[in-house]
Short mmCIF file of C-alpha atoms in Angstrom, two decimals:
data_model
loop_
_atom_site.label_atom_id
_atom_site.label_comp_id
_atom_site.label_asym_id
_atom_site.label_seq_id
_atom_site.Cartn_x
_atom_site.Cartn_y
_atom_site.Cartn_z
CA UNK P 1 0.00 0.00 0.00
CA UNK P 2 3.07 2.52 1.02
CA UNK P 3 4.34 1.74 -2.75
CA UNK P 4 1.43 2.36 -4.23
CA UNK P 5 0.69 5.73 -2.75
CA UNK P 6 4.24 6.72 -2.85
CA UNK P 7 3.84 6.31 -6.74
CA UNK P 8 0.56 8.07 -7.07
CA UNK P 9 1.69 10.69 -4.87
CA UNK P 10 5.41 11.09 -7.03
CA UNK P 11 3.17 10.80 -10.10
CA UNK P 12 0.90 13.52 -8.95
CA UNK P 13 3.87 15.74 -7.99
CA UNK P 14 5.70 15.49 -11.25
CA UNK P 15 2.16 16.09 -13.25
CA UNK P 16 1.92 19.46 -11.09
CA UNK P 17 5.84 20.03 -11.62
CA UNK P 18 5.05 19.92 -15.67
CA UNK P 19 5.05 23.30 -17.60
CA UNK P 20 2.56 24.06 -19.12
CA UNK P 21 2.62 24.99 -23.05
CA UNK P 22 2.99 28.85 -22.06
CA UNK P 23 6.09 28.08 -19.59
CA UNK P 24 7.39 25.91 -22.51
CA UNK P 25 6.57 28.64 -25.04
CA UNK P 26 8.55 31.48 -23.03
CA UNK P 27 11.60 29.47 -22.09
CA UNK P 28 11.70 28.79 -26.48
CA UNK P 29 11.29 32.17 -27.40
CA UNK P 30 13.81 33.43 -23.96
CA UNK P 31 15.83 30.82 -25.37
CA UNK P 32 15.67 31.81 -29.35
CA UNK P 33 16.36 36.02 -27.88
CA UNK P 34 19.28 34.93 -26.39
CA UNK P 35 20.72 33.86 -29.47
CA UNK P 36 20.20 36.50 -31.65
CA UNK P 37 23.28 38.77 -32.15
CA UNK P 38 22.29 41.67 -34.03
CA UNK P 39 19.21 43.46 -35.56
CA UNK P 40 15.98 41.00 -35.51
CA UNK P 41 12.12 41.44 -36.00
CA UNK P 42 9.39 39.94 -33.23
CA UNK P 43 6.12 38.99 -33.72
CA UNK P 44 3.65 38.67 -31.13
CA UNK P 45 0.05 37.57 -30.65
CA UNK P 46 -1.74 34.30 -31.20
CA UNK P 47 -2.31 31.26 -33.45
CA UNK P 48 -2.24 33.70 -36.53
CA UNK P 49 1.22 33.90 -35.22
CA UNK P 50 2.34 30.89 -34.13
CA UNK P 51 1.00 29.05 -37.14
CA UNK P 52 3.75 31.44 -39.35
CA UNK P 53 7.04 29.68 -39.84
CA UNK P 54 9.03 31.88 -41.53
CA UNK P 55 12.24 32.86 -40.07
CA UNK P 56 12.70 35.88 -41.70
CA UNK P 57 11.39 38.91 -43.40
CA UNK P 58 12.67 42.20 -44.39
CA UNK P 59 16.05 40.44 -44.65
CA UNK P 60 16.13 40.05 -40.90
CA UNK P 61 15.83 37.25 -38.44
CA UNK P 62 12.58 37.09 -37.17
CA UNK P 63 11.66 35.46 -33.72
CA UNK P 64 8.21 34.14 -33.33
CA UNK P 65 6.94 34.76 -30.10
CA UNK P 66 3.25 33.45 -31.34
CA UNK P 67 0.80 31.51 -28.58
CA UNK P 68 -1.63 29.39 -30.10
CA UNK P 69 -5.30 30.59 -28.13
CA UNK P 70 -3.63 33.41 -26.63
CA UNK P 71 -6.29 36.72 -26.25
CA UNK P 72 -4.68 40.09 -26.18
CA UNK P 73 -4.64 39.96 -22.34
CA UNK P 74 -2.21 36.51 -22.50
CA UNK P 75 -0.33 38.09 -25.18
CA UNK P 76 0.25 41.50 -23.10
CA UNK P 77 1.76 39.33 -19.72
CA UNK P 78 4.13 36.95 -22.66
CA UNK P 79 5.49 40.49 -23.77
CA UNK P 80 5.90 41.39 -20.02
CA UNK P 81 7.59 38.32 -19.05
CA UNK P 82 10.07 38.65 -22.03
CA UNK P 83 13.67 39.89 -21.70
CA UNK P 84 14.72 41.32 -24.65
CA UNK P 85 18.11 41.54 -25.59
CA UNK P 86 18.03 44.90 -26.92
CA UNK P 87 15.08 46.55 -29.17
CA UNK P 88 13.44 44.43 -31.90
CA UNK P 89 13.80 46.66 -35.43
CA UNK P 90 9.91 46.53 -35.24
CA UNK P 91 7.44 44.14 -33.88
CA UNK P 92 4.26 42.45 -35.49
CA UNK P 93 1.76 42.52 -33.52
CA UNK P 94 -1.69 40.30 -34.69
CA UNK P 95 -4.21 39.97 -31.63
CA UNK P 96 -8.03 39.35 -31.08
CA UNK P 97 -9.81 36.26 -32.67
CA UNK P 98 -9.48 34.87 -29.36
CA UNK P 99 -11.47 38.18 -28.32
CA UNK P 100 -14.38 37.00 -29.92
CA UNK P 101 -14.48 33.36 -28.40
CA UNK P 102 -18.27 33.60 -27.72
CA UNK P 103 -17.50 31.81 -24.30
CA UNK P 104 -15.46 34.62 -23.21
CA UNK P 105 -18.41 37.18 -22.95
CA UNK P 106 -22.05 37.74 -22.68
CA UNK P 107 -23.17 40.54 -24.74
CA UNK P 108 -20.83 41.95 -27.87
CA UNK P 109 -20.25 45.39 -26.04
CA UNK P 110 -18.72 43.46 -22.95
CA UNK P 111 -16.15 41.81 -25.54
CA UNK P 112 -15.23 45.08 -27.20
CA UNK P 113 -14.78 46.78 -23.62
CA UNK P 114 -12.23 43.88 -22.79
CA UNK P 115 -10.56 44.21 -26.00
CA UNK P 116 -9.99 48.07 -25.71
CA UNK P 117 -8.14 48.06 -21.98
CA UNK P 118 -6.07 44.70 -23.08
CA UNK P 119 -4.93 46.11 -26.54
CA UNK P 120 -4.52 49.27 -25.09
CA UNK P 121 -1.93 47.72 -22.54
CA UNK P 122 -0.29 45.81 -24.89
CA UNK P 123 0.02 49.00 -27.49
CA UNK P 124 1.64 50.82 -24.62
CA UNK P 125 4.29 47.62 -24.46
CA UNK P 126 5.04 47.39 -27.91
CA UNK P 127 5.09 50.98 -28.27
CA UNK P 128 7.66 51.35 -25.85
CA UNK P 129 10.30 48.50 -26.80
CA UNK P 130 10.56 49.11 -30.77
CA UNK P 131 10.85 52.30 -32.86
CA UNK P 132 7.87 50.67 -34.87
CA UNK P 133 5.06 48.25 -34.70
CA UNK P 134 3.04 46.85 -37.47
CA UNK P 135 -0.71 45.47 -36.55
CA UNK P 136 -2.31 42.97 -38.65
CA UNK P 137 -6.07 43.05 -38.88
CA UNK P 138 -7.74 39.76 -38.19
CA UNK P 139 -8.40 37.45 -40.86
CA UNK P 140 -12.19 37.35 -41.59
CA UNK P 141 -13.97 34.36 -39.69
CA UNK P 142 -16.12 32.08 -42.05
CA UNK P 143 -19.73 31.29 -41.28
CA UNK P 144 -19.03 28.27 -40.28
CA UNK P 145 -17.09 29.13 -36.76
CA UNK P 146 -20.27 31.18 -35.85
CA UNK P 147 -21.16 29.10 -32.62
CA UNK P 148 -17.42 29.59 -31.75
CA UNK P 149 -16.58 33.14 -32.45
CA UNK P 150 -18.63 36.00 -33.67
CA UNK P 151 -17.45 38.10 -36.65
CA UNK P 152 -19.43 40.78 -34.92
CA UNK P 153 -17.33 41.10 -31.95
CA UNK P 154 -14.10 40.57 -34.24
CA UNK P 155 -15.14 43.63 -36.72
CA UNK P 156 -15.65 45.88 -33.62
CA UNK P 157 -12.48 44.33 -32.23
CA UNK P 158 -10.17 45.19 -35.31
CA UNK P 159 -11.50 48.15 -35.81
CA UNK P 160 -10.84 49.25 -32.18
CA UNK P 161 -7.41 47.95 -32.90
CA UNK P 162 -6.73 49.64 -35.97
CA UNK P 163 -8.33 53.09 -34.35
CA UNK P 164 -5.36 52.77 -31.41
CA UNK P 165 -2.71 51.28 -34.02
CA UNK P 166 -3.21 55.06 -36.17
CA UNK P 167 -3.00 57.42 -33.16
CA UNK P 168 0.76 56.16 -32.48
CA UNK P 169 3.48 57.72 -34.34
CA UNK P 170 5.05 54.91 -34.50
CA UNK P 171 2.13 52.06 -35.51
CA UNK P 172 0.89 51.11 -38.77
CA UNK P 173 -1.79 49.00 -39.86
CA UNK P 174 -1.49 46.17 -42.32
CA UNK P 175 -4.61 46.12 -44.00
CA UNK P 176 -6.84 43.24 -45.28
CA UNK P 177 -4.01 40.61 -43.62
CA UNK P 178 -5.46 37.24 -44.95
CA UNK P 179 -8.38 38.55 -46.94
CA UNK P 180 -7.61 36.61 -50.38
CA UNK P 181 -6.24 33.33 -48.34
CA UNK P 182 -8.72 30.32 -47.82
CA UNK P 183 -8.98 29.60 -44.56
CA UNK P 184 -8.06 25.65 -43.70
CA UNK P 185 -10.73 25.74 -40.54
CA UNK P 186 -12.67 28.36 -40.81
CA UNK P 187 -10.56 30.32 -38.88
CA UNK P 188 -6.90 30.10 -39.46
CA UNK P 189 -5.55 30.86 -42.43
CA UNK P 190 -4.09 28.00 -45.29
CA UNK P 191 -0.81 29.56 -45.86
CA UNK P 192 0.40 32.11 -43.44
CA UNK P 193 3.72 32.90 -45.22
CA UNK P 194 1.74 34.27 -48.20
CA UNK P 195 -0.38 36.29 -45.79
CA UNK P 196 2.75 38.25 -44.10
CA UNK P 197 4.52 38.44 -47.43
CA UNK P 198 1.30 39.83 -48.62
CA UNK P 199 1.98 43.08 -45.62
CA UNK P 200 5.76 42.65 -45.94
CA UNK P 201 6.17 45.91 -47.78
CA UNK P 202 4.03 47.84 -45.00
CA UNK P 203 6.78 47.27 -42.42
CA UNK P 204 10.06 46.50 -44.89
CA UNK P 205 9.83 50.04 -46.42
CA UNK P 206 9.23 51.69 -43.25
CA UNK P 207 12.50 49.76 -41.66
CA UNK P 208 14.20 50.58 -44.82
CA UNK P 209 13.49 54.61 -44.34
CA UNK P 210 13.74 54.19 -40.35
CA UNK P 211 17.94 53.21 -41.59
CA UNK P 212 18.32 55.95 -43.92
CA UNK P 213 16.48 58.85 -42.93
CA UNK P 214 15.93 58.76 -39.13
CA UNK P 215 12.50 58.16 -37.74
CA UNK P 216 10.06 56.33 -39.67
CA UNK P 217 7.52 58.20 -41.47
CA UNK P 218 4.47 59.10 -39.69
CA UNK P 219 1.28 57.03 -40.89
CA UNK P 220 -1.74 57.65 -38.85
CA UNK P 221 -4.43 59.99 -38.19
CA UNK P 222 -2.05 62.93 -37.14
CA UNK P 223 -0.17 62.54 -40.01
CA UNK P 224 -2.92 62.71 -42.36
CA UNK P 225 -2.75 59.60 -43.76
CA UNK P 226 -4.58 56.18 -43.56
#
């Protein structure tokens, strides 16, 4: 009997002691910071993210700090638990289908609400460790996630994001991210390197004028452009 509970109570112990995907996912992406030496690009946010393999983009490494199911709130306290080694040359940030789970509110306005105080967190984050930040809007959800996630809530969502995203100096907005790319669920998207290659030139032209010419140019509603 002493056997047996000893090895239900060591089994039970090392079960607690596991980490969980998001421990496992931060001590990868710790682990994949550490190692890179010079200039670098980060992208942030959830499976729209994480499902993106590339390693590179703009002719820079890229480090993909994506969490599959992640809301804007999870992605917020990643970015706060992350040491980076020195600033990212911009990050890409693509947050909120996870927003519109229908189980995570009652009543659309309660979603949107949510949405605004997390993003606006995060923006503050992202803002503050890279010279420039590029938002992608959220791929459009199909009919047939409906019971899962309303497109209502996600339209308020991204346009909430996108309203935030063009007040900062610093943001821009990669529109229509996805829009021409079957989705393989409903949901996610079939080929995710097409979709950032697709807003590669909203964030490559603005690194490429952020080397030559100083800050990058301004694209938001102070600077009197979309």
């Amino acid at each position: 009997m002493a056997l047996i509970l000893g090895s239900l109570a060591g089994g039970l112990i090392g079960h607690l002691a596991a980490p969980s995907y998001r421990d496992q996912r931060l001590a990868h992406i710790s682990a994949e910071l550490r190692g890179v030496p010079g200039d670098y690009l980060l992208a942030i946010g959830d499976s729209h993210v994480a499902l993106w393999h590339g390693r590179e983009l703009c002719g820079l490494p890229l480090v993909n700090a994506g969490l599959q199911g992640a809301t804007t709130a999870d992605t917020e306290a990643l970015l706060a638990r992350l040491s980076l080694p020195h600033r990212p040359r911009a990050i890409i940030l693509a947050v909120g289908t996870n927003d519109a789970n229908r189980k995570r509110f009652r009543e659309p306005p309660e979603a949107v609400i949510r949405f605004q105080q997390a993003f606006r967190a995060l923006l503050r984050q992202v803002v503050g460790r890279s010279d420039l930040v590029l938002v992608a809007t959220l791929p459009r959800i199909e009919a047939s996630q409906d019971a899962v996630f309303s497109a209502q809530v996600a339209a308020a969502i991204a346009g909430t994001a996108e309203g935030a995203c063009r007040k900062e100096a610093s943001c821009r907005v990669a529109d229509r991210f996805g829009h021409a790319i079957p989705r393989m669920d409903g949901l996610h998207l079939a080929d995710y390197e097409r979709a950032y290659r697709d807003i590669a030139p909203a964030i490559c032209d603005a690194i490429t004028g952020d080397v030559t010419a100083g800050p990058p140019p301004r694209q938001n509603v102070g600077a009197g452009r979309p």
